[in-house]
Amino acid sequence: MATFELYRRSTIGMCLTETLDEMVSNGTLSPELAIEVLVQFDKSMTEALESQVKSKVTIAGHLHTYRFCDNVWTFILQGASFKSEDFVQNVDRVKIVACDSKLLSQ
Amino acid sequence: MASSTTSTVYIHVIEDVISKVRDEFINNGGPGETVLNELQGIWEMKMMQAGVISGLTERSSGQKQPTLGGPITPVHDLNVPYEGNEEYETPTADMLFPPTPLQTPVPTPLAGAADGSMYNIPTGSSDYPTPVNDSGGNTDVKGGRPSPYMQSPSPWSNQRTPLSVDVNVAYVEGRDEVDRGTSHQPLTQDFFMMSSGKRKREDFAKQYPNGGYNIPQQDGAGDSTSEVAKAEGSNGSYFLGRCDSATTAKSKILAHLARSSSKIPQLDGPIPDPYDDMLSTPNIYNYQGVVNEDYNVVNTPAPNDLQAATPAPVAQNDIGHDDDDEPLNEDDDDDDLDDVDQGEELNTQHLVLAQFDKVTRTKSRWKCTLKDGIMHISNKDILFNKAMGDFNF
């Protein structure tokens, strides 16, 4: 089954990757097993985001850069604002990376 | 609210992952439950240090202490690979720096070739394994600073020019340009060795720790690229219709460009992290490559960005006739923004990772619908199920 490696770039994904890197470096873990853990992380993260999260966010801003390559959209926004029912956040610059949701369901 | 906070979701994900890989760890000769608990403990500890989860102090600290202190038996110490090369290390140091430099080229091909094969360095360059071997007993000038030597050969290759003998002035000048223009390229050695083939080989053997090793292997590559340089030099002069006095300058510039173009095949190799490749597990823990081939439909775009960026400036250089007549348009891109983008890639930059359902544009108005995303903005992690984007280009 195909997974999105996208979420490995998040905080939780980077923590896991660093942990696995350390363990493989000192030989505690085999690289193949580390890959399996990462793939399982991809699946679990995707599923958790679908089922456990219910919030909705609105994003607005000036689009500085857009890129579509390998079915991945990358946007760089300037002066962006993120609005949800709980909060409002404004940032100078944000990068949005989005994979095609249809690829997973094929 | 407690059921849907970010921290809760992360904890759930961690537990889900650990429970689903438990079988792999315990059955089929896996590392065992202890290692699995250690993995979970370290993962949670890092997450708490990052400040994204809370409320786990009891479990993680309780599990961490026995596991970290206890049965961690490294199967193979991969952080110090050259220690396993004891049979080669001593003879390499002795053979590379003997009292008589004339003897150097003869024994080194054996040791150097073995070292290269042991490390599986894909570039085939002997630069990277040798400094690791020689860091202990390297008395050469370049060996005195092994870390810049290993990280990038540019200080090392730049250092070579003052030491070289100026027999052929034109070649020296051309090589100066090569040194500046092509940093951390193993192919630069080809040109040095090419010119050394026309000059004193003993000097090069002395200056290179693995000079003797280089001579038999890299002459071929050097031959082809210098032929390309010469061919392009003649083409360039024909193209521009310049007089002969400028031909030499042209051939130098185009030789540089030829070397730049010869960089293309190697640019996407393991150049960015030669140090990591050496000291961690080279080619064994290449999980990025394996997973990309087997599992992933869509790769994370960061490597694509880097790979997409490199061919573009090199492709511009390939058009030799643009050099003097037309501007290279190097500054068309917003350099400040791009550099900042690559510099602040992960931590300081605000980042949203999500899936898109639809992206549309009308004139300069972009709209997109995203779903299942993780936002890291203002040092906080926020998850969303749906997002609507409205951007103005």
Short mmCIF file of C-alpha atoms in Angstrom, two decimals, chain B:
data_model
loop_
_atom_site.label_atom_id
_atom_site.label_comp_id
_atom_site.label_asym_id
_atom_site.label_seq_id
_atom_site.Cartn_x
_atom_site.Cartn_y
_atom_site.Cartn_z
CA MET B 1 -11.66 19.64 24.03
CA ALA B 2 -9.28 17.28 25.74
CA SER B 3 -10.14 14.55 23.29
CA SER B 4 -9.14 16.56 20.26
CA THR B 5 -6.03 18.44 21.24
CA THR B 6 -2.89 18.05 19.26
CA SER B 7 -1.10 16.40 22.11
CA THR B 8 -3.78 13.78 22.46
CA VAL B 9 -3.71 12.96 18.81
CA TYR B 10 0.07 12.65 18.83
CA ILE B 11 0.00 10.34 21.80
CA HIS B 12 -2.56 8.25 20.04
CA VAL B 13 -0.43 8.09 16.91
CA ILE B 14 2.62 7.03 18.89
CA GLU B 15 0.75 4.28 20.61
CA ASP B 16 -0.82 3.15 17.40
CA VAL B 17 2.51 2.94 15.63
CA ILE B 18 4.20 1.13 18.48
CA SER B 19 1.44 -1.38 18.83
CA LYS B 20 1.36 -2.11 15.12
CA VAL B 21 5.11 -2.67 14.86
CA ARG B 22 5.26 -4.69 18.03
CA ASP B 23 4.79 -7.87 16.07
CA GLU B 24 7.72 -7.07 13.85
CA PHE B 25 9.92 -6.40 16.84
CA ILE B 26 9.02 -9.49 18.78
CA ASN B 27 8.43 -12.14 16.18
CA ASN B 28 10.61 -13.22 13.29
CA GLY B 29 13.80 -12.64 15.21
CA GLY B 30 13.30 -8.93 15.76
CA PRO B 31 15.22 -6.84 18.26
CA GLY B 32 12.69 -7.43 21.00
CA GLU B 33 10.33 -5.66 23.31
CA THR B 34 13.09 -3.78 25.08
CA VAL B 35 14.22 -2.08 21.94
CA LEU B 36 10.65 -1.24 21.09
CA ASN B 37 10.14 0.39 24.45
CA GLU B 38 13.34 2.26 24.05
CA LEU B 39 12.16 3.53 20.68
CA GLN B 40 8.93 4.71 22.17
CA GLY B 41 10.68 6.31 25.08
CA ILE B 42 13.14 8.27 23.03
CA TRP B 43 10.44 9.31 20.59
CA GLU B 44 8.24 10.62 23.35
CA MET B 45 11.14 12.34 25.01
CA LYS B 46 12.01 14.20 21.85
CA MET B 47 8.39 15.17 21.39
CA MET B 48 8.26 16.56 24.89
CA GLN B 49 11.47 18.45 24.33
CA ALA B 50 9.87 19.93 21.24
CA GLY B 51 6.92 20.87 23.40
CA VAL B 52 4.25 19.22 21.34
CA ILE B 53 3.03 16.67 23.85
CA SER B 54 2.52 16.71 27.53
CA GLY B 55 1.46 14.49 30.33
CA LEU B 56 3.74 11.58 29.68
CA THR B 57 6.47 12.15 32.23
CA GLU B 58 5.76 9.10 34.30
CA ARG B 59 5.76 6.56 31.57
CA SER B 60 8.62 7.75 29.43
CA SER B 61 11.04 8.49 32.22
CA GLY B 62 10.22 5.27 33.97
CA GLN B 63 10.86 3.26 30.89
CA LYS B 64 13.85 5.17 29.71
CA GLN B 65 16.18 4.59 32.60
CA PRO B 66 16.37 0.83 32.65
CA THR B 67 16.41 0.49 28.90
CA LEU B 68 19.06 3.05 28.18
CA GLY B 69 21.41 1.81 30.78
CA GLY B 70 20.74 -1.80 30.20
CA PRO B 71 20.95 -4.26 27.38
CA ILE B 72 21.96 -2.09 24.52
CA THR B 73 24.47 -4.23 22.77
CA PRO B 74 25.49 -2.58 19.56
CA VAL B 75 25.72 -5.18 16.90
CA HIS B 76 28.19 -3.21 14.90
CA ASP B 77 29.65 0.13 15.75
CA LEU B 78 28.97 2.05 12.62
CA ASN B 79 30.00 5.44 13.89
CA VAL B 80 33.67 4.65 13.57
CA PRO B 81 33.90 2.58 10.44
CA TYR B 82 37.56 2.93 9.85
CA GLU B 83 38.38 1.05 13.01
CA GLY B 84 37.38 -2.09 11.25
CA ASN B 85 39.97 -1.40 8.64
CA GLU B 86 42.90 -2.00 10.88
CA GLU B 87 44.51 -4.26 8.41
CA TYR B 88 44.48 -1.48 5.89
CA GLU B 89 44.97 1.56 8.04
CA THR B 90 48.53 1.08 9.04
CA PRO B 91 49.84 0.03 5.68
CA THR B 92 47.94 2.86 4.06
CA ALA B 93 49.54 5.46 6.28
CA ASP B 94 52.94 3.92 5.83
CA MET B 95 52.61 3.50 2.16
CA LEU B 96 51.20 6.92 1.48
CA PHE B 97 53.84 8.80 3.37
CA PRO B 98 57.03 6.88 2.91
CA PRO B 99 60.39 8.57 3.06
CA THR B 100 60.81 8.13 -0.69
CA PRO B 101 57.92 9.60 -2.62
CA LEU B 102 58.78 7.63 -5.72
CA GLN B 103 57.54 4.49 -4.10
CA THR B 104 54.16 5.93 -3.32
CA PRO B 105 52.27 5.22 -6.51
CA VAL B 106 53.07 1.53 -6.50
CA PRO B 107 51.61 0.22 -3.26
CA THR B 108 48.71 2.63 -2.91
CA PRO B 109 46.50 1.25 -5.67
CA LEU B 110 46.08 -1.89 -3.66
CA ALA B 111 45.18 -0.21 -0.43
CA GLY B 112 43.22 2.58 -2.02
CA ALA B 113 41.16 0.27 -4.16
CA ALA B 114 40.36 -1.88 -1.20
CA ASP B 115 39.40 1.10 0.85
CA GLY B 116 37.17 2.40 -1.88
CA SER B 117 35.38 -0.89 -2.24
CA MET B 118 34.98 -1.30 1.47
CA TYR B 119 33.13 1.92 1.80
CA ASN B 120 30.88 1.49 -1.20
CA ILE B 121 31.13 5.15 -1.94
CA PRO B 122 29.03 5.50 -5.07
CA THR B 123 31.01 8.31 -6.56
CA GLY B 124 33.99 6.03 -6.77
CA SER B 125 36.19 8.80 -5.54
CA SER B 126 38.97 7.87 -3.26
CA ASP B 127 38.83 11.20 -1.53
CA TYR B 128 36.31 10.22 1.03
CA PRO B 129 37.58 6.93 2.39
CA THR B 130 41.18 7.92 2.51
CA PRO B 131 40.89 10.82 4.89
CA VAL B 132 39.13 8.61 7.35
CA ASN B 133 41.95 6.16 7.16
CA ASP B 134 44.62 8.74 7.36
CA SER B 135 43.21 10.95 10.02
CA GLY B 136 45.28 9.15 12.55
CA GLY B 137 48.60 9.09 10.87
CA ASN B 138 48.32 11.77 8.24
CA THR B 139 51.26 14.04 8.31
CA ASP B 140 50.53 15.77 5.06
CA VAL B 141 49.46 19.38 5.00
CA LYS B 142 45.96 18.56 3.99
CA GLY B 143 45.67 15.78 6.49
CA GLY B 144 46.33 18.21 9.26
CA ARG B 145 42.74 19.27 9.04
CA PRO B 146 40.70 16.19 8.37
CA SER B 147 37.25 17.67 8.89
CA PRO B 148 37.26 20.21 6.07
CA TYR B 149 38.97 17.61 4.02
CA MET B 150 36.15 15.18 4.55
CA GLN B 151 33.29 17.53 4.32
CA SER B 152 34.25 19.03 1.04
CA PRO B 153 37.36 18.74 -1.00
CA SER B 154 37.18 22.38 -2.01
CA PRO B 155 39.66 23.69 0.61
CA TRP B 156 41.75 20.69 -0.16
CA SER B 157 41.58 21.12 -3.90
CA ASN B 158 42.15 24.84 -3.57
CA GLN B 159 45.15 24.13 -1.52
CA ARG B 160 46.70 22.19 -4.30
CA THR B 161 47.25 25.03 -6.69
CA PRO B 162 49.93 26.84 -4.73
CA LEU B 163 51.82 23.63 -4.41
CA SER B 164 51.74 22.73 -8.06
CA VAL B 165 54.68 23.45 -10.33
CA ASP B 166 54.04 25.96 -13.09
CA VAL B 167 55.33 24.07 -16.02
CA ASN B 168 52.35 24.76 -18.23
CA VAL B 169 51.02 28.20 -17.53
CA ALA B 170 47.80 27.85 -19.51
CA TYR B 171 46.83 24.76 -17.62
CA VAL B 172 47.51 26.37 -14.28
CA GLU B 173 45.25 29.25 -15.09
CA GLY B 174 42.51 27.00 -16.27
CA ARG B 175 42.81 24.95 -13.16
CA ASP B 176 42.48 27.97 -10.98
CA GLU B 177 39.12 28.64 -12.51
CA VAL B 178 38.15 25.07 -12.06
CA ASP B 179 39.05 25.21 -8.42
CA ARG B 180 36.93 28.18 -7.76
CA GLY B 181 34.08 27.17 -9.89
CA THR B 182 33.66 23.56 -9.01
CA SER B 183 33.61 22.98 -5.36
CA HIS B 184 33.35 19.51 -3.90
CA GLN B 185 33.48 17.78 -7.20
CA PRO B 186 35.53 14.63 -7.41
CA LEU B 187 35.90 15.18 -11.14
CA THR B 188 38.18 18.13 -10.51
CA GLN B 189 40.78 15.61 -9.61
CA ASP B 190 40.51 14.24 -13.10
CA PHE B 191 41.80 17.47 -14.49
CA PHE B 192 44.56 17.70 -12.01
CA MET B 193 45.62 14.22 -12.81
CA MET B 194 45.27 14.94 -16.50
CA SER B 195 47.65 17.82 -16.27
CA SER B 196 49.84 15.82 -13.97
CA GLY B 197 50.12 13.23 -16.67
CA LYS B 198 51.91 15.86 -18.64
CA ARG B 199 54.02 17.00 -15.72
CA LYS B 200 55.73 15.42 -12.81
CA ARG B 201 53.77 12.60 -11.36
CA GLU B 202 55.86 12.41 -8.24
CA ASP B 203 54.72 15.86 -7.20
CA PHE B 204 51.15 14.85 -7.44
CA ALA B 205 51.74 11.62 -5.68
CA LYS B 206 53.27 13.53 -2.83
CA GLN B 207 50.49 16.07 -2.65
CA TYR B 208 47.74 13.53 -2.85
CA PRO B 209 47.48 11.11 -0.02
CA ASN B 210 46.07 8.76 -2.56
CA GLY B 211 47.84 10.19 -5.54
CA GLY B 212 49.11 6.90 -6.75
CA TYR B 213 45.70 5.43 -6.44
CA ASN B 214 44.22 8.20 -8.50
CA ILE B 215 46.54 7.96 -11.45
CA PRO B 216 45.42 4.64 -12.86
CA GLN B 217 41.74 5.14 -12.19
CA GLN B 218 41.00 8.67 -13.12
CA ASP B 219 43.07 9.29 -16.15
CA GLY B 220 40.33 7.93 -18.35
CA ALA B 221 37.72 10.28 -17.03
CA GLY B 222 40.14 13.13 -17.19
CA ASP B 223 40.97 12.33 -20.77
CA SER B 224 37.37 12.45 -21.89
CA THR B 225 36.48 15.64 -20.11
CA SER B 226 39.57 17.48 -21.22
CA GLU B 227 38.78 16.39 -24.74
CA VAL B 228 35.35 17.84 -24.29
CA ALA B 229 36.94 21.00 -22.99
CA LYS B 230 39.14 21.25 -26.01
CA ALA B 231 36.29 20.47 -28.37
CA GLU B 232 34.13 23.10 -26.79
CA GLY B 233 36.98 25.51 -26.91
CA SER B 234 37.29 25.08 -30.63
CA ASN B 235 33.54 25.22 -31.10
CA GLY B 236 33.29 28.30 -29.02
CA SER B 237 35.92 30.13 -30.96
CA TYR B 238 34.28 29.13 -34.20
CA PHE B 239 30.93 30.16 -32.94
CA LEU B 240 31.89 33.62 -31.95
CA GLY B 241 34.26 34.26 -34.78
CA ARG B 242 36.82 35.65 -32.43
CA CYS B 243 40.41 36.04 -33.38
CA ASP B 244 43.05 33.70 -32.15
CA SER B 245 44.22 35.88 -29.32
CA ALA B 246 40.97 35.34 -27.52
CA THR B 247 40.83 31.65 -28.25
CA THR B 248 42.91 30.73 -25.26
CA ALA B 249 40.69 32.70 -22.95
CA LYS B 250 37.67 31.14 -24.58
CA SER B 251 39.02 27.66 -24.21
CA LYS B 252 39.69 28.30 -20.58
CA ILE B 253 36.20 29.55 -19.97
CA LEU B 254 34.67 26.75 -21.95
CA ALA B 255 36.91 24.25 -20.27
CA HIS B 256 35.40 25.47 -17.07
CA LEU B 257 31.96 25.14 -18.55
CA ALA B 258 32.74 21.68 -19.80
CA ARG B 259 33.73 20.71 -16.34
CA SER B 260 30.55 22.27 -15.07
CA SER B 261 28.58 20.29 -17.59
CA SER B 262 30.44 17.18 -16.63
CA LYS B 263 29.16 17.84 -13.18
CA ILE B 264 25.68 16.94 -14.26
CA PRO B 265 25.83 13.21 -13.66
CA GLN B 266 27.35 13.60 -10.26
CA LEU B 267 25.44 16.57 -8.97
CA ASP B 268 22.61 14.49 -7.72
CA GLY B 269 24.83 12.02 -6.00
CA PRO B 270 25.65 11.91 -2.31
CA ILE B 271 27.55 15.17 -2.55
CA PRO B 272 25.55 17.06 0.07
CA ASP B 273 26.53 14.81 2.91
CA PRO B 274 29.82 13.09 2.29
CA TYR B 275 30.57 13.23 5.99
CA ASP B 276 27.35 11.61 6.99
CA ASP B 277 27.73 9.02 4.31
CA MET B 278 31.08 8.01 5.68
CA LEU B 279 30.56 8.01 9.37
CA SER B 280 27.06 6.70 9.50
CA THR B 281 26.06 3.62 7.63
CA PRO B 282 27.00 4.17 4.02
CA ASN B 283 24.56 2.63 1.59
CA ILE B 284 23.14 0.37 4.24
CA TYR B 285 20.66 2.66 5.89
CA ASN B 286 19.64 4.31 2.69
CA TYR B 287 16.04 4.27 3.71
CA GLN B 288 15.06 7.29 1.73
CA GLY B 289 15.91 5.55 -1.48
CA VAL B 290 14.36 2.24 -0.59
CA VAL B 291 11.10 3.63 0.59
CA ASN B 292 10.80 5.93 -2.36
CA GLU B 293 11.08 3.03 -4.70
CA ASP B 294 8.83 0.56 -3.00
CA TYR B 295 6.25 2.28 -0.94
CA ASN B 296 5.70 5.81 -1.77
CA VAL B 297 3.42 7.09 -4.41
CA VAL B 298 4.32 10.69 -3.81
CA ASN B 299 7.63 11.71 -2.39
CA THR B 300 8.11 14.59 -0.09
CA PRO B 301 8.88 17.43 -2.40
CA ALA B 302 11.98 18.71 -0.65
CA PRO B 303 14.37 16.40 -2.48
CA ASN B 304 12.52 17.18 -5.69
CA ASP B 305 13.05 20.84 -5.08
CA LEU B 306 16.76 20.42 -4.71
CA GLN B 307 17.07 18.16 -7.71
CA ALA B 308 14.92 20.38 -9.81
CA ALA B 309 17.00 23.36 -8.94
CA THR B 310 20.39 21.99 -9.87
CA PRO B 311 19.89 21.16 -13.56
CA ALA B 312 18.58 24.63 -14.33
CA PRO B 313 21.71 26.70 -13.73
CA VAL B 314 23.88 24.02 -15.27
CA ALA B 315 21.66 23.93 -18.34
CA GLN B 316 22.20 27.62 -18.73
CA ASN B 317 25.93 27.12 -18.65
CA ASP B 318 25.71 24.56 -21.38
CA ILE B 319 24.75 27.24 -23.86
CA GLY B 320 28.28 28.46 -24.27
CA HIS B 321 27.56 31.27 -26.66
CA ASP B 322 25.46 33.13 -24.09
CA ASP B 323 28.49 33.79 -22.03
CA ASP B 324 29.64 37.11 -23.34
CA ASP B 325 26.79 38.31 -25.52
CA GLU B 326 23.72 37.80 -23.40
CA PRO B 327 23.20 38.02 -19.69
CA LEU B 328 22.78 34.75 -17.93
CA ASN B 329 19.68 36.00 -16.20
CA GLU B 330 21.04 34.74 -12.96
CA ASP B 331 19.11 37.20 -10.88
CA ASP B 332 15.70 36.65 -12.35
CA ASP B 333 14.66 34.64 -9.36
CA ASP B 334 14.16 36.32 -6.07
CA ASP B 335 17.43 35.21 -4.56
CA ASP B 336 16.75 36.51 -1.11
CA LEU B 337 13.54 34.66 -0.83
CA ASP B 338 14.91 31.45 -2.26
CA ASP B 339 17.95 31.42 -0.03
CA VAL B 340 15.86 32.11 2.98
CA ASP B 341 13.56 29.36 1.92
CA GLN B 342 16.28 26.77 1.79
CA GLY B 343 18.03 28.05 4.85
CA GLU B 344 15.08 28.00 7.18
CA GLU B 345 13.70 24.79 5.93
CA LEU B 346 12.27 23.03 8.88
CA ASN B 347 12.37 24.62 12.28
CA THR B 348 12.03 28.33 12.06
CA GLN B 349 9.86 28.39 8.99
CA HIS B 350 6.13 28.06 9.33
CA LEU B 351 5.01 24.96 7.53
CA VAL B 352 1.76 23.33 6.58
CA LEU B 353 1.70 19.71 5.47
CA ALA B 354 -1.59 18.52 4.06
CA GLN B 355 -3.39 16.83 1.22
CA PHE B 356 -5.19 18.83 -1.41
CA ASP B 357 -8.59 18.04 -2.83
CA LYS B 358 -8.77 20.81 -5.35
CA VAL B 359 -6.64 23.72 -6.48
CA THR B 360 -8.13 26.27 -8.82
CA ARG B 361 -7.17 29.61 -10.17
CA THR B 362 -9.10 32.45 -11.72
CA LYS B 363 -6.84 35.14 -13.07
CA SER B 364 -4.68 35.81 -10.06
CA ARG B 365 -6.98 34.40 -7.45
CA TRP B 366 -6.10 30.96 -6.22
CA LYS B 367 -8.39 28.77 -4.20
CA CYS B 368 -7.65 25.43 -2.73
CA THR B 369 -9.28 22.94 -0.48
CA LEU B 370 -6.96 21.03 1.78
CA LYS B 371 -7.58 18.25 4.21
CA ASP B 372 -5.88 16.29 6.96
CA GLY B 373 -3.10 18.68 7.65
CA ILE B 374 -0.48 19.46 10.24
CA MET B 375 0.39 23.09 10.66
CA HIS B 376 3.51 24.22 12.41
CA ILE B 377 3.16 27.93 12.84
CA SER B 378 4.51 30.24 15.52
CA ASN B 379 6.22 27.27 17.07
CA LYS B 380 2.95 25.50 17.63
CA ASP B 381 1.48 22.42 16.06
CA ILE B 382 -2.11 22.65 14.91
CA LEU B 383 -3.99 19.90 13.17
CA PHE B 384 -6.92 20.36 10.87
CA ASN B 385 -9.37 18.18 9.05
CA LYS B 386 -10.31 20.68 6.39
CA ALA B 387 -8.84 23.96 5.22
CA MET B 388 -9.95 26.47 2.66
CA GLY B 389 -7.26 28.59 1.10
CA ASP B 390 -7.78 31.86 -0.70
CA PHE B 391 -4.64 33.41 -2.07
CA ASN B 392 -3.88 36.29 -4.31
CA PHE B 393 -0.93 35.92 -6.63
#
